[in-house]
Coordinates of C-alpha atoms in Angstrom, one line a residue:
M1 CA 0.2 0.2 0.1
E2 CA 1.7 3.6 -1.2
P3 CA 1.5 5.8 2.1
R4 CA -0.7 8.2 -0.1
D5 CA -3.4 5.5 0.7
E6 CA -3.1 4.6 4.3
G7 CA -3.0 8.5 4.7
R8 CA -6.6 8.8 2.7
I9 CA -7.2 5.6 5.2
R10 CA -6.6 7.0 8.3
T11 CA -8.2 10.1 6.9
F12 CA -11.4 8.3 6.2
T13 CA -11.5 6.5 9.4
R14 CA -11.6 9.4 11.8
R15 CA -14.3 11.4 9.8
A16 CA -16.2 8.3 10.2
V17 CA -15.7 8.1 13.9
I18 CA -16.6 11.9 14.1
V19 CA -19.7 11.3 12.0
G20 CA -20.9 8.3 13.9
A21 CA -20.1 9.9 17.0
A22 CA -22.3 12.9 16.2
Q23 CA -24.9 10.3 15.0
G24 CA -24.5 7.9 18.3
G25 CA -25.5 11.8 20.3
I26 CA -28.2 12.5 18.2
L27 CA -29.9 9.7 18.5
A28 CA -29.0 9.4 22.3
L29 CA -30.3 12.9 22.4
L30 CA -33.6 12.0 21.0
G31 CA -34.0 8.9 22.6
G32 CA -33.6 10.5 25.8
R33 CA -36.0 13.0 24.9
L34 CA -38.6 10.3 23.9
A35 CA -38.0 8.4 27.0
W36 CA -38.3 11.8 29.1
L37 CA -41.6 12.4 26.9
Q38 CA -43.1 8.9 27.5
L39 CA -42.0 7.9 30.7
V40 CA -41.7 11.4 32.5
Q41 CA -44.4 13.8 30.7
G42 CA -46.6 10.6 29.4
K43 CA -49.2 10.7 32.2
R44 CA -49.4 15.0 31.7
Y45 CA -49.8 15.1 28.2
K46 CA -52.1 12.1 27.6
M47 CA -54.4 14.3 29.8
M48 CA -53.6 17.1 27.8
S49 CA -54.5 15.0 24.7
D50 CA -57.9 13.7 26.6
K51 CA -59.0 17.1 27.3
N52 CA -58.4 18.1 23.4
R53 CA -60.9 14.9 22.7
I54 CA -63.2 15.3 25.6
N55 CA -65.8 18.1 26.1
V56 CA -67.5 18.5 29.1
K57 CA -71.1 20.1 28.8
M58 CA -73.8 21.4 31.1
L59 CA -77.5 19.6 30.4
T60 CA -80.5 21.5 30.9
P61 CA -82.6 20.4 34.1
S62 CA -86.0 19.9 33.0
R63 CA -88.5 22.3 34.5
G64 CA -90.9 21.8 37.0
L65 CA -94.8 21.4 36.3
I66 CA -97.1 23.5 37.4
V67 CA -100.5 21.7 38.3
D68 CA -103.7 22.6 39.7
R69 CA -105.0 21.0 43.1
H70 CA -106.6 17.9 41.4
G71 CA -102.9 17.2 39.2
T72 CA -104.5 19.0 36.1
P73 CA -101.6 20.5 34.0
L74 CA -101.1 24.0 34.2
A75 CA -97.7 24.4 32.7
V76 CA -95.9 21.4 31.1
N77 CA -92.6 20.8 28.9
G78 CA -93.0 19.9 25.1
Q79 CA -90.2 18.6 23.3
N80 CA -88.2 21.2 21.3
F81 CA -85.5 20.6 18.4
R82 CA -82.8 23.5 17.6
V83 CA -80.0 24.4 16.0
L84 CA -76.8 25.3 18.0
V85 CA -73.4 27.0 16.6
V86 CA -70.2 26.8 18.6
P87 CA -68.7 30.1 16.6
E88 CA -65.1 29.0 17.2
Q89 CA -66.0 25.8 15.6
T90 CA -67.1 27.1 12.7
G91 CA -64.1 29.0 11.4
D92 CA -66.4 31.7 9.9
L93 CA -69.8 32.4 11.9
E94 CA -71.2 34.5 9.7
Q95 CA -70.4 32.1 6.5
A96 CA -71.6 29.1 8.8
L97 CA -75.1 30.7 9.2
T98 CA -75.5 31.5 5.5
K99 CA -75.3 28.2 4.6
L100 CA -77.2 27.3 7.0
Q101 CA -80.1 29.8 5.6
E102 CA -80.1 27.7 2.6
L103 CA -81.7 25.1 4.6
V104 CA -84.2 26.6 7.4
P105 CA -85.9 29.7 7.4
L106 CA -83.3 32.1 8.8
T107 CA -83.4 36.1 8.1
Q108 CA -80.9 38.3 8.3
K109 CA -82.4 39.9 11.4
D110 CA -82.1 36.3 13.0
I111 CA -77.9 36.3 11.6
R112 CA -77.5 39.6 13.0
K113 CA -79.0 38.9 16.2
V114 CA -76.4 35.6 16.5
L115 CA -73.4 37.4 15.5
K116 CA -74.3 40.3 18.0
T117 CA -75.0 37.4 21.2
A118 CA -71.3 35.9 19.7
E119 CA -69.2 39.1 20.2
K120 CA -70.6 39.3 23.9
S121 CA -70.2 35.2 24.4
A122 CA -67.4 33.0 24.7
S123 CA -66.2 31.8 21.6
F124 CA -66.8 28.2 23.1
V125 CA -70.1 28.7 24.3
P126 CA -72.8 27.2 22.3
L127 CA -75.7 29.6 20.7
E128 CA -78.9 29.3 20.0
V129 CA -80.0 30.1 16.5
K130 CA -83.1 29.1 16.0
D131 CA -85.6 26.9 18.0
N132 CA -88.7 25.0 17.5
L133 CA -88.1 23.4 14.5
V134 CA -90.3 21.0 12.5
W135 CA -89.0 17.6 11.5
E136 CA -88.2 18.3 7.9
E137 CA -85.7 21.1 8.7
V138 CA -84.4 18.7 11.4
A139 CA -83.3 15.9 8.5
R140 CA -82.1 18.5 6.2
I141 CA -79.8 20.2 8.7
E142 CA -78.5 16.1 9.8
V143 CA -78.0 15.7 6.5
N144 CA -75.8 18.5 5.6
L145 CA -74.0 18.2 9.2
P146 CA -70.4 17.1 7.6
D147 CA -70.2 20.6 5.6
L148 CA -72.0 22.3 8.3
P149 CA -68.7 22.7 11.3
G150 CA -69.4 24.3 14.4
L151 CA -73.6 23.4 13.9
A152 CA -75.5 21.0 15.6
I153 CA -78.7 20.0 16.2
D154 CA -79.9 19.7 20.3
V155 CA -83.4 18.1 21.8
G156 CA -84.3 20.9 25.0
E157 CA -87.9 21.8 26.2
L158 CA -90.1 24.3 25.3
R159 CA -92.4 25.6 27.8
E160 CA -96.0 25.0 26.9
Y161 CA -99.6 26.1 29.5
P162 CA -102.7 23.7 28.2
L163 CA -104.9 26.4 29.5
G164 CA -103.6 29.2 27.5
E165 CA -105.5 32.4 28.4
A166 CA -107.3 31.3 31.3
T167 CA -104.1 30.9 33.3
A168 CA -101.8 33.6 31.7
H169 CA -102.1 35.8 34.8
L170 CA -101.5 33.4 37.2
V171 CA -99.1 31.1 35.9
G172 CA -97.5 33.5 34.0
Y173 CA -94.7 32.9 31.5
V174 CA -91.4 32.2 31.0
G175 CA -89.3 34.0 28.8
A176 CA -85.1 34.2 27.6
V177 CA -83.0 35.5 30.1
S178 CA -81.6 39.0 30.5
K179 CA -78.5 41.1 30.6
G180 CA -80.1 41.8 34.7
D181 CA -80.7 38.2 35.0
L182 CA -77.1 37.3 34.6
E183 CA -76.1 38.8 37.8
E184 CA -77.1 36.1 39.8
D185 CA -74.2 33.6 39.5
D186 CA -76.4 30.5 38.4
P187 CA -74.3 28.8 35.5
V188 CA -77.4 27.5 34.3
L189 CA -78.7 30.6 33.3
T190 CA -75.8 30.6 30.6
L191 CA -77.2 27.9 29.0
P192 CA -78.4 28.6 25.0
G193 CA -82.0 28.9 25.0
F194 CA -82.3 28.6 29.0
K195 CA -85.8 30.4 29.9
I196 CA -86.6 31.9 33.8
G197 CA -89.9 32.8 34.5
K198 CA -91.0 36.3 34.0
T199 CA -94.5 36.5 35.7
G200 CA -96.8 35.2 38.1
I201 CA -96.4 31.9 39.7
E202 CA -93.1 31.3 37.1
K203 CA -91.5 34.3 38.4
S204 CA -92.4 33.6 42.1
F205 CA -91.0 30.4 42.3
D206 CA -88.3 30.2 39.5
H207 CA -85.9 28.9 41.2
A208 CA -87.8 25.7 42.4
L209 CA -88.6 25.5 39.1
R210 CA -85.5 25.7 37.6
G211 CA -83.4 22.2 39.2
T212 CA -79.8 21.9 38.7
A213 CA -77.7 21.2 35.8
G214 CA -76.1 17.8 35.1
T215 CA -72.9 17.5 33.2
A216 CA -72.0 15.4 30.3
E217 CA -68.4 14.1 28.7
V218 CA -68.3 13.8 25.8
E219 CA -65.8 12.8 23.0
V220 CA -65.4 15.2 19.9
N221 CA -63.7 14.9 16.6
V222 CA -61.2 16.6 15.4
V223 CA -63.6 19.8 13.8
G224 CA -65.3 19.1 17.5
R225 CA -68.2 17.6 16.1
E226 CA -69.7 15.2 19.4
V227 CA -69.0 11.3 18.2
R228 CA -70.2 10.0 21.4
E229 CA -71.2 10.1 25.3
L230 CA -69.0 8.9 27.7
N231 CA -70.4 9.9 30.8
R232 CA -73.3 11.8 32.1
I233 CA -74.0 13.3 35.6
D234 CA -78.2 14.0 35.3
G235 CA -79.5 17.4 36.7
R236 CA -82.0 17.5 39.4
P237 CA -85.6 18.8 37.8
G238 CA -87.2 21.3 39.2
D239 CA -89.8 21.0 41.7
M240 CA -93.8 20.3 40.6
I241 CA -95.6 23.5 42.2
R242 CA -99.6 22.5 43.1
L243 CA -101.8 25.2 43.2
T244 CA -105.0 25.6 45.1
I245 CA -106.7 26.5 42.0
D246 CA -109.5 24.1 40.6
A247 CA -108.7 24.1 36.9
G248 CA -112.5 23.7 36.1
L249 CA -113.5 26.5 38.1
Q250 CA -110.8 28.8 36.7
Q251 CA -111.8 28.0 33.1
Y252 CA -115.4 29.0 34.0
A253 CA -114.3 32.2 35.8
Q254 CA -112.0 33.4 32.5
E255 CA -114.7 32.6 29.7
R256 CA -117.6 34.3 32.2
L257 CA -115.2 37.8 32.8
E258 CA -114.7 37.3 28.7
Q259 CA -117.9 38.5 28.0
E260 CA -117.2 42.0 29.4
K261 CA -114.0 44.2 28.1
S262 CA -112.3 44.4 31.0
A263 CA -113.2 42.5 34.4
S264 CA -111.4 40.6 37.1
A265 CA -112.7 38.1 40.0
I266 CA -111.4 36.2 42.7
V267 CA -113.0 32.8 44.0
M268 CA -111.6 31.9 47.3
D269 CA -112.0 30.0 50.7
V270 CA -113.2 31.6 53.7
H271 CA -111.6 29.8 56.3
N272 CA -108.4 28.8 55.1
G273 CA -107.9 31.4 52.4
A274 CA -107.4 29.0 49.7
V275 CA -108.1 30.7 46.1
Y276 CA -110.0 28.8 43.9
A277 CA -109.9 31.0 40.9
L278 CA -107.9 34.0 40.1
A279 CA -108.9 35.5 36.9
S280 CA -108.6 38.4 34.5
A281 CA -110.1 39.6 31.3
P282 CA -109.0 40.3 28.4
A283 CA -106.1 38.0 29.0
F284 CA -103.1 36.7 26.4
D285 CA -102.0 33.2 25.2
P286 CA -98.8 32.8 27.5
N287 CA -98.0 30.3 24.8
L288 CA -96.8 33.2 22.4
F289 CA -93.9 34.2 24.8
T290 CA -92.3 30.8 24.7
K291 CA -92.0 30.7 20.9
G292 CA -91.2 34.5 20.5
I293 CA -94.1 36.6 20.2
P294 CA -94.2 38.9 17.2
A295 CA -93.8 41.9 17.1
E296 CA -97.4 43.2 15.6
K297 CA -99.1 41.1 18.1
W298 CA -97.5 42.7 21.3
E299 CA -97.9 45.8 19.8
E300 CA -101.4 45.0 20.0
L301 CA -101.2 43.8 23.1
L302 CA -100.1 47.2 24.0
A303 CA -102.4 49.2 22.8
D304 CA -105.8 47.1 23.9
T305 CA -107.3 49.9 26.1
G306 CA -109.0 46.6 28.5
L307 CA -104.8 46.2 29.1
P308 CA -105.0 42.5 28.7
L309 CA -101.1 42.3 30.3
N310 CA -102.1 43.2 33.3
N311 CA -103.3 40.6 36.6
K312 CA -106.1 43.1 37.7
A313 CA -107.4 40.8 40.4
V314 CA -104.2 41.5 42.0
A315 CA -102.8 44.4 40.7
G316 CA -105.7 46.8 39.8
Q317 CA -106.7 49.4 41.7
Y318 CA -110.6 50.9 42.5
P319 CA -112.7 52.8 44.6
P320 CA -114.4 49.8 46.6
G321 CA -117.9 52.1 46.1
S322 CA -120.2 50.7 47.9
T323 CA -118.5 47.7 49.2
F324 CA -116.9 49.6 51.8
K325 CA -120.3 50.1 53.4
M326 CA -119.7 47.1 55.8
V327 CA -116.2 48.3 56.8
T328 CA -117.9 51.9 57.9
L329 CA -121.1 50.0 59.7
L330 CA -118.4 47.6 61.7
A331 CA -116.4 50.1 62.7
A332 CA -119.7 51.9 64.2
L333 CA -120.4 49.0 66.0
E334 CA -117.3 48.2 67.2
E335 CA -116.5 51.9 68.4
G336 CA -120.1 52.0 70.1
K337 CA -121.5 54.8 67.7
V338 CA -124.2 53.0 66.4
S339 CA -127.3 50.6 68.2
R340 CA -129.4 48.3 66.2
N341 CA -131.8 50.5 66.8
K342 CA -130.5 53.5 65.0
S343 CA -132.4 54.7 62.2
V344 CA -131.7 57.3 59.7
Y345 CA -134.4 59.4 57.6
C346 CA -132.8 59.6 54.2
A347 CA -134.3 62.5 52.1
G348 CA -131.7 62.0 49.4
H349 CA -129.0 64.6 50.4
Y350 CA -127.2 65.3 53.7
D351 CA -125.8 68.5 54.8
Y352 CA -122.7 69.0 56.4
G353 CA -120.5 71.7 57.1
G354 CA -122.2 74.1 54.6
D355 CA -121.6 71.2 51.8
R356 CA -124.6 68.9 50.5
F357 CA -123.9 65.1 50.1
H358 CA -126.1 63.1 47.7
C359 CA -127.5 59.9 48.1
W360 CA -127.3 57.6 44.7
K361 CA -131.3 57.7 45.2
R362 CA -131.9 61.0 44.2
S363 CA -135.7 61.0 45.7
G364 CA -134.3 59.4 49.0
H365 CA -134.9 56.3 50.8
G366 CA -137.1 57.2 53.7
R367 CA -136.4 55.8 57.0
V368 CA -133.9 53.1 57.1
D369 CA -132.2 51.5 60.0
M370 CA -128.8 49.5 59.4
I371 CA -130.0 46.4 57.9
D372 CA -132.2 48.2 55.5
A373 CA -129.5 50.7 54.9
L374 CA -126.9 47.8 53.8
A375 CA -129.6 46.1 51.5
E376 CA -130.8 49.3 49.7
S377 CA -127.2 50.6 49.5
C378 CA -128.7 53.9 51.5
D379 CA -125.6 56.5 51.5
I380 CA -127.2 59.1 54.0
F381 CA -127.4 56.4 57.0
F382 CA -123.3 55.6 56.5
Y383 CA -122.8 59.9 56.3
E384 CA -124.3 60.0 59.4
L385 CA -122.2 56.9 60.9
A386 CA -118.6 59.0 59.5
T387 CA -119.0 62.2 60.8
E388 CA -118.9 60.1 64.3
I389 CA -116.4 57.6 63.5
G390 CA -113.4 60.0 61.8
I391 CA -111.0 58.8 59.3
D392 CA -108.6 57.4 61.5
A393 CA -110.9 54.8 63.4
L394 CA -112.2 54.1 59.7
A395 CA -108.8 53.4 58.4
E396 CA -107.6 51.1 61.4
Y397 CA -110.9 48.6 60.4
A398 CA -110.3 48.9 56.9
H399 CA -106.6 47.6 57.4
K400 CA -107.8 45.0 59.8
L401 CA -110.1 43.8 57.1
G402 CA -107.3 43.7 54.8
L403 CA -107.2 47.0 52.4
G404 CA -104.7 49.0 52.0
E405 CA -102.1 46.8 52.0
K406 CA -100.4 44.0 50.6
L407 CA -102.0 40.4 51.3
G408 CA -98.9 38.4 51.1
I409 CA -100.2 36.2 47.9
E410 CA -97.3 34.8 45.9
L411 CA -97.8 36.6 43.0
E412 CA -95.5 39.6 43.0
E413 CA -97.6 41.9 40.7
E414 CA -99.7 42.1 43.8
R415 CA -100.5 46.2 44.4
A416 CA -101.0 47.7 47.9
G417 CA -104.1 50.0 47.1
L418 CA -104.4 52.8 49.3
M419 CA -106.6 53.9 52.6
P420 CA -105.9 57.2 53.7
D421 CA -105.8 58.6 56.8
K422 CA -105.0 62.2 58.5
N423 CA -101.4 61.1 58.6
W424 CA -101.2 60.2 54.9
K425 CA -102.6 63.3 53.6
M426 CA -100.4 65.3 55.7
G427 CA -97.6 63.5 54.3
Y428 CA -98.6 63.0 51.0
F429 CA -100.4 66.7 50.1
G430 CA -99.2 68.6 53.4
E431 CA -102.9 69.5 53.6
V432 CA -105.1 68.5 56.8
W433 CA -107.8 66.2 56.6
R434 CA -111.1 67.6 56.0
P435 CA -114.4 66.1 57.7
G436 CA -116.4 66.2 54.2
E437 CA -113.6 63.8 52.9
T438 CA -114.7 61.0 55.4
I439 CA -118.5 61.5 54.4
V440 CA -116.4 60.4 51.0
A441 CA -115.0 57.8 52.3
S442 CA -117.7 56.3 54.1
I443 CA -119.2 55.0 50.7
G444 CA -115.8 53.9 49.3
Q445 CA -115.3 56.9 47.1
G446 CA -112.2 59.9 47.5
Y447 CA -108.8 58.6 48.3
I448 CA -109.7 55.1 48.7
Q449 CA -108.3 52.2 46.5
S450 CA -108.7 48.7 46.5
T451 CA -107.9 45.4 44.4
P452 CA -110.3 42.4 43.7
L453 CA -107.9 40.3 45.8
Q454 CA -108.3 43.0 48.8
L455 CA -112.2 42.7 48.5
A456 CA -112.7 39.2 48.8
V457 CA -110.2 39.0 51.7
M458 CA -112.5 41.5 53.5
T459 CA -115.6 39.9 52.7
A460 CA -114.2 36.7 54.3
R461 CA -112.9 38.2 57.5
L462 CA -116.6 39.3 57.9
V463 CA -118.4 36.3 57.0
N464 CA -115.8 33.8 58.7
G465 CA -116.3 35.0 62.5
G466 CA -113.6 38.0 62.0
K467 CA -110.6 35.4 61.5
A468 CA -107.5 37.2 59.6
V469 CA -107.5 34.7 57.0
R470 CA -105.0 35.8 54.3
P471 CA -105.0 34.3 50.7
W472 CA -102.6 31.9 48.7
V473 CA -102.3 30.1 45.8
T474 CA -99.5 27.8 46.3
G475 CA -100.3 24.4 47.8
L476 CA -97.2 22.0 47.4
I477 CA -93.7 22.6 46.6
G478 CA -92.8 19.1 45.4
D479 CA -93.7 17.2 49.0
R480 CA -93.8 20.1 51.2
P481 CA -96.8 22.1 51.9
Y482 CA -96.0 25.9 51.2
I483 CA -99.4 26.8 53.5
D484 CA -100.7 24.7 55.7
E485 CA -104.8 24.5 54.7
N486 CA -105.6 23.2 58.3
R487 CA -104.2 26.1 60.3
E488 CA -106.3 28.1 62.3
W489 CA -106.0 31.8 61.6
P490 CA -106.0 34.6 64.2
S491 CA -109.1 36.3 65.4
L492 CA -109.6 40.0 64.9
G493 CA -111.0 40.7 68.1
F494 CA -114.6 41.8 66.5
K495 CA -118.1 41.0 68.3
T496 CA -119.8 38.2 66.8
Y497 CA -123.0 39.9 67.5
H498 CA -121.9 42.5 65.3
L499 CA -120.7 40.3 62.7
N500 CA -124.3 39.0 62.8
L501 CA -125.4 42.1 62.1
V502 CA -122.9 42.8 58.9
R503 CA -124.2 39.6 57.7
Q504 CA -127.8 40.2 58.1
G505 CA -127.7 43.3 55.9
M506 CA -125.3 41.5 53.3
D507 CA -127.9 38.5 53.2
R508 CA -130.8 41.3 52.5
V509 CA -129.0 42.5 49.8
V510 CA -129.6 39.7 47.6
N511 CA -132.1 37.9 49.4
N512 CA -135.0 40.6 49.8
S513 CA -136.6 42.1 47.0
K514 CA -135.6 45.7 48.1
G515 CA -132.1 44.2 48.1
T516 CA -130.0 46.0 44.9
A517 CA -128.8 42.5 44.2
F518 CA -132.3 40.6 44.5
K519 CA -132.1 40.1 40.3
A520 CA -128.7 38.3 40.7
R521 CA -129.9 35.8 43.7
I522 CA -129.2 32.4 43.6
E523 CA -132.7 30.5 43.3
K524 CA -131.8 27.3 44.9
S525 CA -132.1 28.1 48.9
A526 CA -129.2 25.5 50.3
M527 CA -127.1 27.7 47.6
R528 CA -128.1 31.0 48.6
M529 CA -125.5 33.5 48.5
G530 CA -125.4 36.8 50.6
G531 CA -123.1 40.1 49.5
K532 CA -122.8 43.7 49.0
T533 CA -123.2 46.0 45.6
G534 CA -120.8 48.5 44.7
T535 CA -121.0 51.1 41.6
A536 CA -117.5 53.2 41.9
Q537 CA -117.7 57.0 40.7
V538 CA -115.1 57.3 37.9
R539 CA -115.7 60.8 37.0
R540 CA -118.4 63.2 38.0
I541 CA -120.8 64.6 35.6
T542 CA -120.5 68.1 35.4
Q543 CA -123.4 70.6 35.0
S544 CA -122.8 71.4 31.3
Q545 CA -123.1 67.5 30.3
R546 CA -126.4 67.7 32.8
A547 CA -127.2 70.6 30.5
E548 CA -126.7 68.5 27.7
G549 CA -128.8 65.8 28.8
I550 CA -126.0 63.4 29.7
T551 CA -126.6 61.9 32.7
R552 CA -126.5 58.3 32.9
N553 CA -123.2 55.9 32.1
E554 CA -124.4 54.8 29.4
D555 CA -124.1 58.2 27.7
L556 CA -120.5 58.7 28.3
P557 CA -117.2 57.0 26.9
W558 CA -116.5 53.6 27.8
K559 CA -113.6 55.1 30.0
Y560 CA -115.5 57.5 32.0
R561 CA -117.9 55.2 33.2
D562 CA -118.6 53.9 36.8
H563 CA -117.3 50.5 38.0
A564 CA -119.5 47.9 38.5
L565 CA -118.5 45.9 41.8
F566 CA -120.0 42.7 43.9
V567 CA -118.6 41.1 47.1
G568 CA -120.5 37.9 47.9
Y569 CA -120.3 34.4 50.1
A570 CA -122.2 31.3 50.2
P571 CA -123.8 29.2 51.1
V572 CA -125.5 32.1 53.4
S573 CA -126.4 29.4 56.2
D574 CA -122.7 28.8 56.6
P575 CA -120.6 30.3 54.2
R576 CA -117.3 28.4 53.0
Y577 CA -117.0 30.4 49.4
V578 CA -116.5 34.1 48.9
T579 CA -116.1 35.7 45.7
A580 CA -115.0 39.6 44.4
V581 CA -116.1 40.6 41.1
V582 CA -114.9 44.0 39.4
V583 CA -116.2 45.3 35.6
E584 CA -114.2 47.9 34.9
H585 CA -116.3 50.9 33.5
G586 CA -119.5 48.3 34.0
G587 CA -121.8 50.8 34.7
S588 CA -123.9 49.3 37.8
G589 CA -122.9 46.5 40.5
S590 CA -126.3 45.2 40.6
A591 CA -126.5 44.8 36.8
A592 CA -123.1 44.0 35.6
A593 CA -120.8 42.2 38.5
A594 CA -123.9 40.6 40.9
P595 CA -124.8 38.1 38.0
I596 CA -120.9 37.1 37.4
A597 CA -120.9 36.9 41.3
R598 CA -123.8 34.7 41.3
D599 CA -122.4 32.3 38.4
L600 CA -119.2 32.0 40.0
L601 CA -120.6 31.0 43.5
T602 CA -122.9 28.7 41.8
K603 CA -120.3 27.1 40.0
A604 CA -118.0 27.1 43.1
Q605 CA -120.3 25.1 45.2
E606 CA -121.2 22.5 42.4
M607 CA -117.9 21.9 42.2
N608 CA -116.7 22.3 45.6
P609 CA -113.0 22.8 45.4
A610 CA -112.9 22.5 49.1
A611 CA -113.8 19.4 49.4
T612 CA -110.3 18.0 47.9
S613 CA -107.6 18.1 50.2
L614 CA -104.3 18.8 48.5
R615 CA -102.8 16.5 50.9
M616 CA -104.7 13.7 49.6
N617 CA -103.8 14.3 45.8
K618 CA -101.6 12.1 43.9
S619 CA -98.7 13.2 41.7
P620 CA -99.6 13.5 38.2
G621 CA -98.3 9.9 36.5
P622 CA -97.5 9.8 32.7
S623 CA -101.2 9.3 31.8
D624 CA -101.6 13.1 33.4
V625 CA -99.7 15.2 31.9
P626 CA -99.7 15.2 28.3
P627 CA -96.7 13.8 26.3
P628 CA -93.9 15.7 24.6
R629 CA -95.4 16.4 20.6
K630 CA -94.1 15.4 17.7
P631 CA -92.6 18.0 15.4
K632 CA -94.9 19.2 13.1
K633 CA -94.9 19.0 9.3
E634 CA -94.2 21.9 7.6
G635 CA -97.8 23.1 6.4
E636 CA -99.7 21.9 9.5

């Protein structure tokens, strides 16, 4: 071998060793790195990988049912197919929605709404694009899902109200979560399309009805589409609420009131305060709100002078008119200002302090005692009593009977009304109370404002022996009684003799030929009712209008006519049911309100809901609650 060749071989060998060493070092480094990743960090990276592959999502709890005292469903959950979108999985949200627009009716306004919501939400939060899909729409979306990344079909619930308008004001309705609602720290509120109670029982007991959310671990593919569910923890459904209402009586009351332009009524138990019917007309269909009320329908409801969105049974405030005369009489009896033998001569007017106060009967009633005064609703008798009682004593007894304050019924719409006294006027107007105002107050006019609910309670306390009964409409929450239906309400301390005198007068109002409600009496003797008519003046007929011949309510525009009222109880011999009816601008209590009260008390006695204990009722089973409805076909 030539020396030159030996040098080449040594050079090659040296280079081979260097390259081999370098390669070995690299391999050792890679092996070490691989070992570190596999052995040391393997568990951590596996966990991270699983998190990428597995999504954890909240499950919407099923909202609790609302049923009547017999288990009749008043608010149930129907099946609702909807399409959701997760913005971060779409790539381009607007483009994805535009593609969806080719498959289901979706307006530009709908798209803008989703885009606007997406700007305020985290990109991984699912958003509801459209709900209440029909089956054909669901099928079209499912077929095209491979081309719609980030979009998915979800099966949710849609609140439904089987009795519609009949329970609209009482049960209320649910609606979308507002920005203000989100201040409450409950993650379930962030679920797409989640609804909460907005009015009525739905609102008052929203937390009990809402339940708690569950969770589900789902495996997703590379584009975020769910492949399978790995684990599920169901949430707790909301509690079922059983109301004291009798659905049949409630429907009857609503239908009866719908015959008037605007009216409201209560039927309740005189002993335990359970409300059996609470109706206000006109009403609205609460199902419209759960599906998204059309703008034109909303405008129509707002423009209706009958105020269909108002629950007038608990929030309508009216002068009680002559239904207040029982308060005046009881106050005078309890204060010792009048005896059974007192009588007054009614000439049709009463002069006091230089002013003249008229009786509704211009020709006068002649001589009347307290029973006749109630029966014929003579104003003069009560004018005289008022001058001896004074407004403060009158207000004290009115409050005892439930006027001028909230009674605590489980409806946030309840209003307090107003029972004025000297301090109230000084504080509100900065003026002293004038005696003439007491005279006006004695017949339920002037500043006094009362709700139909308060009038029902007033009547119940008068005929139940003077017990301070309060109204309630929630019987059971789950299996827990909200109020003990057998509880004993405290006595107000009225003398039984005085209460009996008031009842005699109320009996004669209806069952004596001179009584103002005689034409509306119940003929069946075992069901006879007692009560009191009221006609509350809304606006005085001016001298100029009288000169023009306008002297009757019928000659005035509807909104200026008198309110018609009636409070009643039945049966007369052993009162169990009480009612209060107000017909807005109905003209006369005897002509407009008393016939409705007669029908309600007759129906209540026939149906006799008081005979059914709330605790004895079974929970509604599958056969009692309508099954989830199937998606409708387009065009149905």
